CSV table of C-alpha atoms and ligand atoms in Angstrom, one decimal:
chain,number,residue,atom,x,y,z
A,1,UNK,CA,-4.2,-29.8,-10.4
A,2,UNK,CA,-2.2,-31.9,-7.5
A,3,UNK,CA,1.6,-31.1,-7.3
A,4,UNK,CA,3.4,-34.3,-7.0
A,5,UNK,CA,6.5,-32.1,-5.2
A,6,UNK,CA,8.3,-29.2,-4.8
A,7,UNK,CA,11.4,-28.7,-4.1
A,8,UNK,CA,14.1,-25.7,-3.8
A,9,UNK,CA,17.7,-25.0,-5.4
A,10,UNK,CA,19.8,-22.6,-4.3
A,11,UNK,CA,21.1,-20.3,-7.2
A,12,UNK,CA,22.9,-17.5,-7.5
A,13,UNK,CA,21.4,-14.2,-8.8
A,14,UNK,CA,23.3,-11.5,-11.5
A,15,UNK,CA,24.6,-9.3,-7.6
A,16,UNK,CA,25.9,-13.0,-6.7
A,17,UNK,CA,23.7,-13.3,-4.1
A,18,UNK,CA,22.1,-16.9,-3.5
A,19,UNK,CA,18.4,-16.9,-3.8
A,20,UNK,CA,16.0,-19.5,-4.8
A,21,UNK,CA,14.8,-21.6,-7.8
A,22,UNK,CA,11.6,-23.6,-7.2
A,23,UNK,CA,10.7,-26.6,-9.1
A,24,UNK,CA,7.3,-28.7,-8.7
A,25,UNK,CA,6.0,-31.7,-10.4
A,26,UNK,CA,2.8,-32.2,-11.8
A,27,UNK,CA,0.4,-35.5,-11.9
A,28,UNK,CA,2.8,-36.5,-14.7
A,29,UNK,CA,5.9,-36.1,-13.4
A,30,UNK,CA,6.7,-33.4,-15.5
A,31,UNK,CA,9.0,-30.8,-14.2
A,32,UNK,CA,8.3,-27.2,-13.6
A,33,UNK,CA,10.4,-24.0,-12.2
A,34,UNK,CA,10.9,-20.4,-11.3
A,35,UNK,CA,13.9,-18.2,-10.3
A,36,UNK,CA,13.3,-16.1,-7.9
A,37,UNK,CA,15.3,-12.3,-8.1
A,38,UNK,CA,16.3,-10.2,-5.6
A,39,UNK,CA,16.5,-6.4,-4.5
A,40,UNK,CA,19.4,-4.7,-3.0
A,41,UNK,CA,17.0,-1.0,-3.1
A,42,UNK,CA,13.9,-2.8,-1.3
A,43,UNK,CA,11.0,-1.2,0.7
A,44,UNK,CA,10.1,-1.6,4.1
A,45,UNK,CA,7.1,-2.9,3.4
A,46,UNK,CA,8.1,-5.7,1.1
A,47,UNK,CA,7.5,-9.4,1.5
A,48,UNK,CA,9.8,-11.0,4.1
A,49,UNK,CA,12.6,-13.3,1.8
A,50,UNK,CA,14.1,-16.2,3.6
A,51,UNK,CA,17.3,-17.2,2.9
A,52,UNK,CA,17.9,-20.4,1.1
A,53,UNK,CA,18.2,-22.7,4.2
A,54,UNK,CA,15.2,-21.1,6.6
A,55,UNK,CA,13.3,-21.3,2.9
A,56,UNK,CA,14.2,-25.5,2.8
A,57,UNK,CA,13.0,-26.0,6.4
A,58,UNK,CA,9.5,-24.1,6.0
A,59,UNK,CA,9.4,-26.4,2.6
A,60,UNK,CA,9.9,-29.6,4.3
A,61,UNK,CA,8.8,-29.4,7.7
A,62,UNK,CA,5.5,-27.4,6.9
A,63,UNK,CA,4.6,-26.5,2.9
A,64,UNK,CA,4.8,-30.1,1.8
A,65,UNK,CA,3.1,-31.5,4.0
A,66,UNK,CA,-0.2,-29.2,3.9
A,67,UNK,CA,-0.1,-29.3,0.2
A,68,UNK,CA,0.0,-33.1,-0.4
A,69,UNK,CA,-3.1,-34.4,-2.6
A,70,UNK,CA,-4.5,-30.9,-2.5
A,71,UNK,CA,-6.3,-30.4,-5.8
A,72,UNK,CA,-6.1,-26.2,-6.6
A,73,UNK,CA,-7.7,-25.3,-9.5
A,74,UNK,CA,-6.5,-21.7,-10.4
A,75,UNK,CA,-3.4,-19.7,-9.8
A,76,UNK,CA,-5.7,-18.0,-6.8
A,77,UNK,CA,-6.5,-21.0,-5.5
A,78,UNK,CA,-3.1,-21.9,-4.8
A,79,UNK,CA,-2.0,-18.3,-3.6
A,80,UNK,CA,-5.2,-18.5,-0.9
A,81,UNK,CA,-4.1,-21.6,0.2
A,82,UNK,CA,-0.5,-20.3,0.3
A,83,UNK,CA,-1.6,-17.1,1.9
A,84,UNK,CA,-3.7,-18.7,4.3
A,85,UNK,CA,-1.1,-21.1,5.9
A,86,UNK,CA,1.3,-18.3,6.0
A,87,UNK,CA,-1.0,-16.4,8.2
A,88,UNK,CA,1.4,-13.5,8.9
A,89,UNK,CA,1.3,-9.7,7.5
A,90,UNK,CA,4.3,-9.5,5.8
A,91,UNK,CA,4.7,-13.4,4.8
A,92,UNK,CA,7.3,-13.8,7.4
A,93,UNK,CA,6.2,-17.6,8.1
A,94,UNK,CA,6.8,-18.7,4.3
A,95,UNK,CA,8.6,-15.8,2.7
A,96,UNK,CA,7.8,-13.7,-0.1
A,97,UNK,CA,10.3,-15.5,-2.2
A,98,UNK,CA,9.3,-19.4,-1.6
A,99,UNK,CA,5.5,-18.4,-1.8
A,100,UNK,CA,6.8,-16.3,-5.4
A,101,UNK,CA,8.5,-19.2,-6.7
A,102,UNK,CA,5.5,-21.9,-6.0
A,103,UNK,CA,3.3,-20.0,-7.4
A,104,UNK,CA,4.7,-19.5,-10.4
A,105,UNK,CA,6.6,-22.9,-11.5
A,106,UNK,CA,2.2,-23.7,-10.7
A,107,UNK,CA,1.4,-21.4,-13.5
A,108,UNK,CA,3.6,-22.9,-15.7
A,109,UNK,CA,2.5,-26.4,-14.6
A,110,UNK,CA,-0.9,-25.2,-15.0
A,111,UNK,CA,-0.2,-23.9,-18.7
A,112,UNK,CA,1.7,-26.6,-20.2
A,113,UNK,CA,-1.3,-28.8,-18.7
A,114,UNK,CA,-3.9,-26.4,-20.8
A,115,UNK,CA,-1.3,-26.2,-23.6
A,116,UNK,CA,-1.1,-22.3,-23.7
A,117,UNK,CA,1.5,-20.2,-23.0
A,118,UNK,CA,2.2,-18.4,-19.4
A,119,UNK,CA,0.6,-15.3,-20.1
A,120,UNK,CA,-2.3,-16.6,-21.6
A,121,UNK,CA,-3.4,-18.7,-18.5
A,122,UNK,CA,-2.2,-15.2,-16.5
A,123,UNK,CA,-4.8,-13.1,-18.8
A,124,UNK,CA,-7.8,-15.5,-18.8
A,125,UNK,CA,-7.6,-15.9,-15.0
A,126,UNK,CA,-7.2,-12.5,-14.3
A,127,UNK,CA,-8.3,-10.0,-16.9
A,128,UNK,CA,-11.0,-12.5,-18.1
A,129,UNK,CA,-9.4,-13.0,-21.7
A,130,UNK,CA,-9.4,-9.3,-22.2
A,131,UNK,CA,-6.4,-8.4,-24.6
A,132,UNK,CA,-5.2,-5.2,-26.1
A,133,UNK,CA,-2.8,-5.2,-28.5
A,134,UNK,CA,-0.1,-2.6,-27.3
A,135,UNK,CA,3.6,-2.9,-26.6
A,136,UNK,CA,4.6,-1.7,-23.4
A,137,UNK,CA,7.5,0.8,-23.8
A,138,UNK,CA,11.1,-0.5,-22.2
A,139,UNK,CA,12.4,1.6,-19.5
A,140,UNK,CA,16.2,1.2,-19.8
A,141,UNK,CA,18.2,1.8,-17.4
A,142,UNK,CA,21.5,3.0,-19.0
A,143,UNK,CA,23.3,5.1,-16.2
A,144,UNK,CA,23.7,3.3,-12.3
A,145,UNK,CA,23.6,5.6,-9.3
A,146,UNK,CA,22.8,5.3,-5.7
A,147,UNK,CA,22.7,1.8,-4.0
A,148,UNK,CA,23.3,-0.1,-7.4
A,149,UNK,CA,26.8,1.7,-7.9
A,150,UNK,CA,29.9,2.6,-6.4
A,151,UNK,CA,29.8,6.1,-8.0
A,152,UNK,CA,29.1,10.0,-7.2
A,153,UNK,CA,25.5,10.3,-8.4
A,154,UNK,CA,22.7,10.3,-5.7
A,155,UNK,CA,19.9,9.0,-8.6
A,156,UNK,CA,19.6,5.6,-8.4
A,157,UNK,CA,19.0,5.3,-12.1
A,158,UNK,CA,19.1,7.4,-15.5
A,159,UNK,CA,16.8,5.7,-18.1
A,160,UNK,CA,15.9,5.8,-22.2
A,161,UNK,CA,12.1,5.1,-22.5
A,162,UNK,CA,11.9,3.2,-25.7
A,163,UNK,CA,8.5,3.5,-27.6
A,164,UNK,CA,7.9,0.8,-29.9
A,165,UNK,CA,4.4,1.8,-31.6
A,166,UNK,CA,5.6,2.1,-34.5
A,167,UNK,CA,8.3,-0.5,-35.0
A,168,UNK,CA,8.7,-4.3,-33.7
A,169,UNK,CA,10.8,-4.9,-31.0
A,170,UNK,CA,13.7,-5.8,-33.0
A,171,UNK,CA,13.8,-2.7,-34.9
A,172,UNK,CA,14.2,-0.8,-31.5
A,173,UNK,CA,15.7,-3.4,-29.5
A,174,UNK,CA,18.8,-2.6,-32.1
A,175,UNK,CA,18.5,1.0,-31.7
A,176,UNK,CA,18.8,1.0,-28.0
A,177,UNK,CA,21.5,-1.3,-28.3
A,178,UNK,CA,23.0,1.1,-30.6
A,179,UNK,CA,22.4,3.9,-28.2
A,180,UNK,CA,23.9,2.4,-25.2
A,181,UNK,CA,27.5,1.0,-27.3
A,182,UNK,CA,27.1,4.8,-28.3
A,183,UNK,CA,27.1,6.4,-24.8
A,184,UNK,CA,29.6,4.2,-23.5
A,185,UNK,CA,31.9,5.4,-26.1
A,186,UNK,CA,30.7,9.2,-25.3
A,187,UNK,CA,31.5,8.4,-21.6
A,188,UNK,CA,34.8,6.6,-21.9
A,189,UNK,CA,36.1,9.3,-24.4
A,190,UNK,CA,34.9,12.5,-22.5
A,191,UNK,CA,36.5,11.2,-19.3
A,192,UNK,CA,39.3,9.4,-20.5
A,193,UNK,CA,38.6,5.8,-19.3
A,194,UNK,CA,40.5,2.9,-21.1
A,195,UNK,CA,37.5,1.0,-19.4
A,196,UNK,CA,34.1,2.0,-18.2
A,197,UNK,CA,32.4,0.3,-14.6
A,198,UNK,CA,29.2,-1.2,-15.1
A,199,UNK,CA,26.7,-0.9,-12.5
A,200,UNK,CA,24.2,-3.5,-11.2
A,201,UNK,CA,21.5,-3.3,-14.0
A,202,UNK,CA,24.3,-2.9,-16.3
A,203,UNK,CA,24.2,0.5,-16.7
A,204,UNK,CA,27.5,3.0,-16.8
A,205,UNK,CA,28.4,3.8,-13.1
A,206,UNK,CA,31.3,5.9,-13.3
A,207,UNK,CA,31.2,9.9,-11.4
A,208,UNK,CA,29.7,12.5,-13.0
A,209,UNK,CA,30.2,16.0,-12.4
A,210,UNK,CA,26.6,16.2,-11.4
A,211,UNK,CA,23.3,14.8,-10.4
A,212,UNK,CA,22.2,16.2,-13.5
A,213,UNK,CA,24.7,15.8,-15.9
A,214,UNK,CA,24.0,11.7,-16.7
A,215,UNK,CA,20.2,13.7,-18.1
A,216,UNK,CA,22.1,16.1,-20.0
A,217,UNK,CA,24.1,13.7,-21.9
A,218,UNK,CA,21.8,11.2,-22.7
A,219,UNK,CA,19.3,14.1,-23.7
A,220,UNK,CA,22.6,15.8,-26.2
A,221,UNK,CA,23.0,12.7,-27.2
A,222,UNK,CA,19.8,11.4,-28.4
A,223,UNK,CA,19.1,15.4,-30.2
A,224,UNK,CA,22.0,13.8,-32.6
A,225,UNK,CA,19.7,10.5,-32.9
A,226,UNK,CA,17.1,9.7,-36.3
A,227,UNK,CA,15.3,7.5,-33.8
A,228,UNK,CA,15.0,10.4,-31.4
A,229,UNK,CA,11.1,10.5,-32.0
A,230,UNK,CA,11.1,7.1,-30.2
A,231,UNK,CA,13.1,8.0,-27.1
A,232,UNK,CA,12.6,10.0,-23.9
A,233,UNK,CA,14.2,9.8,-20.3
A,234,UNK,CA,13.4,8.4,-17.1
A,235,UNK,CA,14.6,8.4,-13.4
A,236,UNK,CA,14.2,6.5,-10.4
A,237,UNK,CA,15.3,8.9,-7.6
A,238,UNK,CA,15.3,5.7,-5.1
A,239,UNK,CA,14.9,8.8,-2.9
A,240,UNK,CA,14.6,6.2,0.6
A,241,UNK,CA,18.5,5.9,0.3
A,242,UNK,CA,19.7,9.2,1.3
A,243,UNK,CA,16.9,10.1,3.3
A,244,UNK,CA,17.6,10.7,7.3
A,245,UNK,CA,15.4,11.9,9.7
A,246,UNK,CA,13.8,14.3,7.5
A,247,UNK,CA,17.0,15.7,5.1
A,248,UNK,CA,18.2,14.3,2.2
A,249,UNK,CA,21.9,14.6,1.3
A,250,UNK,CA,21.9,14.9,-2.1
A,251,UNK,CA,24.5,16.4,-4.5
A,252,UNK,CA,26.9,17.0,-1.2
A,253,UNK,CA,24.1,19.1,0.4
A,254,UNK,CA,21.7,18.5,3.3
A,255,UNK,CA,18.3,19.6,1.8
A,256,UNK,CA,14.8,19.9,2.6
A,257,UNK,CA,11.7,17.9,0.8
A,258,UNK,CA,10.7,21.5,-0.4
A,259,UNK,CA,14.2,21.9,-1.9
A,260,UNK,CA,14.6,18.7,-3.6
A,261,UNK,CA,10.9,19.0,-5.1
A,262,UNK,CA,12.4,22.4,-6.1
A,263,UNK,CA,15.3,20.5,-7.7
A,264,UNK,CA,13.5,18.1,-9.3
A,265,UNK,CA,11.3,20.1,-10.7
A,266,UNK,CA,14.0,22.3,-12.1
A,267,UNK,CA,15.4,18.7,-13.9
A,268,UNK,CA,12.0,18.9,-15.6
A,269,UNK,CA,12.1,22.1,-16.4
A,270,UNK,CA,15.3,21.5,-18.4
A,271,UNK,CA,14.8,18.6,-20.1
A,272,UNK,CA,12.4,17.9,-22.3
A,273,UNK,CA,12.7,14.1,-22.5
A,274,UNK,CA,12.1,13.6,-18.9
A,275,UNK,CA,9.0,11.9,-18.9
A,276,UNK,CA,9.0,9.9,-15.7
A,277,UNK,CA,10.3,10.4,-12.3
A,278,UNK,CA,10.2,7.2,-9.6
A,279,UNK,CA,10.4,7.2,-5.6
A,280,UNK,CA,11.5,11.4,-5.9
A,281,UNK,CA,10.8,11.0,-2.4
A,282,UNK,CA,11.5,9.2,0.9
A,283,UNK,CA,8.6,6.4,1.2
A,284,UNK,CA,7.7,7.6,4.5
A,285,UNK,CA,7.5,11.5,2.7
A,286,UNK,CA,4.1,11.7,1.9
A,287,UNK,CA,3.5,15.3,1.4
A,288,UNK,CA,6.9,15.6,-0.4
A,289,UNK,CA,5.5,12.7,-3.0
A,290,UNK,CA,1.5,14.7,-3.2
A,291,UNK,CA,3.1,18.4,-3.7
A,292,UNK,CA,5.8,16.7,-6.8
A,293,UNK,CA,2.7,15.2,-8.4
A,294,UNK,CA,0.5,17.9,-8.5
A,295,UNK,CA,3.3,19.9,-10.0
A,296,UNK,CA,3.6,17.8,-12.9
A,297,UNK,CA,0.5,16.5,-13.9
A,298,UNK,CA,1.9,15.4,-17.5
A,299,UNK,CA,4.3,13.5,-15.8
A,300,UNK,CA,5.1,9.9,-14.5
A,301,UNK,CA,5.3,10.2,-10.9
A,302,UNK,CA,5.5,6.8,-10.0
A,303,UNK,CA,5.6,4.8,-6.3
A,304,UNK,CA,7.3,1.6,-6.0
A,305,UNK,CA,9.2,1.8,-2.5
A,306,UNK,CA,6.1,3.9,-1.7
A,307,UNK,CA,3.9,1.1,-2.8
A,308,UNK,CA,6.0,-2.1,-2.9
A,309,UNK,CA,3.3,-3.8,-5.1
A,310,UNK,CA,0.4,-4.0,-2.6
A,311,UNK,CA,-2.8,-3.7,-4.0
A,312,UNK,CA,-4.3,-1.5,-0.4
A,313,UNK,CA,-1.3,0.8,-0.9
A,314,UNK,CA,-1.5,1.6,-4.5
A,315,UNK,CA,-5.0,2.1,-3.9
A,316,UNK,CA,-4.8,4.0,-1.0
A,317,UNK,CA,-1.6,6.6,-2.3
A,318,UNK,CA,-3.5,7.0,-5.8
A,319,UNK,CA,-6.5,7.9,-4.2
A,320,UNK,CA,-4.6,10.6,-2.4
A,321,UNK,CA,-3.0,11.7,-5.4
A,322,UNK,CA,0.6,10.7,-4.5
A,323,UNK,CA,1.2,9.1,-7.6
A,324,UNK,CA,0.5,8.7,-11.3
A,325,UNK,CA,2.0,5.4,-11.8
A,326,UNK,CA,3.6,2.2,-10.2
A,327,UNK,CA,6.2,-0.2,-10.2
A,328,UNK,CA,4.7,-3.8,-10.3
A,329,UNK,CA,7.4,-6.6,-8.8
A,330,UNK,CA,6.2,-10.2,-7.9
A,331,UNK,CA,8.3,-10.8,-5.4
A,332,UNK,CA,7.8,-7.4,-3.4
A,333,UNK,CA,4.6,-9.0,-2.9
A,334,UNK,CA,4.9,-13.0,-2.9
A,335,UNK,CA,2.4,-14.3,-5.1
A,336,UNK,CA,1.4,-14.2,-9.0
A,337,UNK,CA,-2.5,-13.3,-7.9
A,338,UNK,CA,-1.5,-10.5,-5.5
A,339,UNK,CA,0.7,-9.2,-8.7
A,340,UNK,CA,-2.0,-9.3,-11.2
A,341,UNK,CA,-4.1,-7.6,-8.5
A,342,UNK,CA,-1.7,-4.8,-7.8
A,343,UNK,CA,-1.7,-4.3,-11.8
A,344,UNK,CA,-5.6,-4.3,-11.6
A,345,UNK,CA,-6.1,-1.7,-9.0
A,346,UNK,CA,-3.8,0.3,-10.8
A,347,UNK,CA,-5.1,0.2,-13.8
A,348,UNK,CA,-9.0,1.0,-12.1
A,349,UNK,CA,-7.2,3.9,-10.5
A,350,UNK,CA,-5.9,5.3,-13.6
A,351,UNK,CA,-1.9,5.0,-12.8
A,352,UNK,CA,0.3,4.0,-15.5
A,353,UNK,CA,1.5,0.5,-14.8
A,354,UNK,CA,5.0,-0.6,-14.9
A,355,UNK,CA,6.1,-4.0,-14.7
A,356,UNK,CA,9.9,-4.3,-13.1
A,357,UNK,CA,13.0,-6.5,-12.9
A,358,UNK,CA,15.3,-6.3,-9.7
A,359,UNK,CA,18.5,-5.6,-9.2
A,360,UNK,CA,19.5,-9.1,-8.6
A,361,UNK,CA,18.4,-10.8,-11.6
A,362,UNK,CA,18.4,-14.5,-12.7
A,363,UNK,CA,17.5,-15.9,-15.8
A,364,UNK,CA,13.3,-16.1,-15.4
A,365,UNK,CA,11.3,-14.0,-17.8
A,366,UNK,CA,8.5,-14.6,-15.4
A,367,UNK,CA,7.5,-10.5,-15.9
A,368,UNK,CA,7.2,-10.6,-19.4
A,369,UNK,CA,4.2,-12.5,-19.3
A,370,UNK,CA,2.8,-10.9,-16.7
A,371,UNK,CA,3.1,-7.6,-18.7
A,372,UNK,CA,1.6,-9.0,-21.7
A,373,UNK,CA,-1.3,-10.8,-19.8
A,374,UNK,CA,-1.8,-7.5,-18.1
A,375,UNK,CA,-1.9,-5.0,-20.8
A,376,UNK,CA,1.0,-2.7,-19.1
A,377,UNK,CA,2.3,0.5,-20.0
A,378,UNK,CA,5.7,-0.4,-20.0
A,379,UNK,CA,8.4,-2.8,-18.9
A,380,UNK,CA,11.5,-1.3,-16.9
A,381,UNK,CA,14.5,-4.3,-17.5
A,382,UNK,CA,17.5,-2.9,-17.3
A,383,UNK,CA,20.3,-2.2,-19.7
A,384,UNK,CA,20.4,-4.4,-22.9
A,385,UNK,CA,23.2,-6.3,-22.0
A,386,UNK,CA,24.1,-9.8,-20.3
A,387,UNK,CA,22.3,-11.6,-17.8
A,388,UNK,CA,19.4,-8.6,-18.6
A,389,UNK,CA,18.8,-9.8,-22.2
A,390,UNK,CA,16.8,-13.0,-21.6
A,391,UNK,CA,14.3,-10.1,-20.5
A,392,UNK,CA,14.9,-8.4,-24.0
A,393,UNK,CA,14.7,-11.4,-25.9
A,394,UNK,CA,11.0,-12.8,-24.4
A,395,UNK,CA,9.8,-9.4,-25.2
A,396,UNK,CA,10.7,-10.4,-29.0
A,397,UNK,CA,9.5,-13.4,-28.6
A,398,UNK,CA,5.7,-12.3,-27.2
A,399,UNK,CA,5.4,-9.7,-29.1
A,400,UNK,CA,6.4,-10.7,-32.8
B,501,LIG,P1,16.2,-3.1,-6.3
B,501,LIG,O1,15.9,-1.7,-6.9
B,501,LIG,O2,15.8,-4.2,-7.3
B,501,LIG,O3,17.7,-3.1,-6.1
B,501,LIG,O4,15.5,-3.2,-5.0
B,501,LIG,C1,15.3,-1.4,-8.1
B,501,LIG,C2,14.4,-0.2,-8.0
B,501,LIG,O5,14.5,0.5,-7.0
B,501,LIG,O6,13.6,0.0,-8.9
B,502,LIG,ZN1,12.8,1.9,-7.8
């Protein structure tokens, strides 16, 4: 296929922060676009993202021109070619975002133009056609902490794990609807709030009296719950952001690695939804991240500042046995092949896979397909509410 054009927008995401939205044209003229999102809790090592202008210049005075009359016959194709000009480690020539968006307003190009849907065109090219039928569970990110909130709590974010196996979507969808409306309620009337703060992934962000206490809630809570049998817990520590050469300030306290794998631990020990435990340490904390995992073998323990969605890294920390599972997020790496090969190696390695939304959201539901081209184990999308339920309502949509 030859892209006619490209060109860029500048939008704004779900923070308010302007990002990108790339369109391209196909031989017919027909239109084609993706919305780029952005992190505010991002890893070192993640894809460089230019800013709307630097993003228009590399377009024009460089992209366009090397990709006029170029015929590219796969998603891959594209992406090498893309990779390739960029030339740099970290795709600081083209940026993570611009390469992100191109390549996936192609796949859509490159779907309507084989008449199938986005994550069929992602599964044939990349998993060879191979489909299981199982729906990924929703991590749900009910509770804001850390960078996504102006609150007390040191956790980034307190999660319900959905598990749809034996319902559709909409059957559970409801319920965790239900269950947030629920705790909001809970929250406002224990505290005394005539109105609760929502965080960035929509989640409650008011202060608790505890780093803990967000767990013990939701866990009382959901005892009270028929659907209980559906729902456990999950947290992304996010651990990077109050880590300082070597401590971690957490709770009010300077502590050690030992101590907070101590205190994480402990969490585990008294709760008996927690299933799955992200970034519970500093990415740069190796040992902290191998000790935590070989504690809790039944557990998630699961990289994604650690392993910001590079293929070598996952690879590389699973083989060390850092990790149990991963965040996957497109634009951590840059392109949709470098995505479905993260998901690969992961899935080789044995991790549990776990396809991710930022913080900064727009209105693309780019990562639903990708989790139901690549089999994944679950989906983490934030709360279901506003700009986030586009997300919610795609999953529906596959999956019915
Ligand atoms: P971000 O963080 O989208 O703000 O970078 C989300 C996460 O840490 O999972
Ligand atoms: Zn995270």
């Amino acid at each position: 296929m030859i892209l006619e054009d490209i060109k860029i927008h500048e939008i704004f995401d779900s923070r308010g922060e302007s990002t990108l939205e790339v369109e391209v044209l196909d031989e017919k003229l027909n239109s084609f676009s993706a919305q780029i999102p952005s992190g505010k809790s991002r890893g070192k090592g993640e894809a460089a993202v230019l800013s709307f202008k630097e993003a228009e210049k590399v377009l024009n005075e460089l992209v366009k021109k090397e990709l006029f009359n170029k015929n590219f016959n796969s998603i891959k194709d594209l992406d090498d070619f893309l990779i390739g000009l960029d030339g740099t480690a970290n795709k600081e020539k083209l940026g993570g975002n611009l390469m992100l968006g191109i390549s996936v307003a192609f796949a859509r190009a490159l779907a309507r133009k084989e008449n199938k849907e986005l994550w069929q065109v992602l599964n044939e090219e990349f998993w060879g056609g191979l489909i299981i039928k199982k729906k990924p569970l929703i991590f749900s990110n009910l509770i804001n902490g850390g960078a996504h909130a102006g609150n007390n709590l040191d956790i980034q974010e307190y999660m319900v794990v959905v598990d749809s196996k034996d319902q559709d979507y909409v059957a559970s969808i409801k319920t965790l609807i239900g269950f947030y409306k629920k705790l909001g309620e809970l929250l406002k009337t224990k505290y005394k709030l005539e109105k609760i703060i929502i965080g960035d992934e929509g989640g409650y962000a008011i202060n608790f009296e505890s780093n803990f206490e967000p767990i013990k809630i939701m866990e009382e809570l959901l005892a009270a719950e028929e659907s209980k049998k559906s729902f456990s817990l999950a947290l992304d520590v996010a651990a990077s952001n109050f880590y300082k050469e070597g401590k971690y300030t957490f709770g009010g306290n300077e502590i050690s690695s030992e101590k907070l794998n101590q205190v994480l631990l402990d969490y585990l020990a008294h709760s008996n939804l927690l299933m799955s435990v992200e970034d519970p340490f500093d990415e740069e904390d190796f040992n902290g991240f191998k000790e935590f995992n070989a504690k809790c073998p039944d557990k998630w323990v699961v990289g994604d500042d650690l392993t910001v969605t590079n293929p070598e890294l996952i690879e590389k920390f699973s083989k060390e046995k850092m990790i149990s599972g991963v965040i996957i997020k497109p634009n951590q790496i840059g392109t949709v092949s470098e995505a479905c090969q993260a998901i690969r190696v992961a899935q080789e390695n044995g991790l549990k896979t776990i396809v991710s939304h930022r913080s900064g959201e727009t209105e693309d539901t780019f990562i639903i397909h990708l989790a139901k081209a690549g089999n994944v184990d679950a989906v983490k999308i934030g709360a279901p509410a506003r700009e986030r339920l586009v997300k919610f309502d795609e999953l529906i949509r596959l999956y019915n």
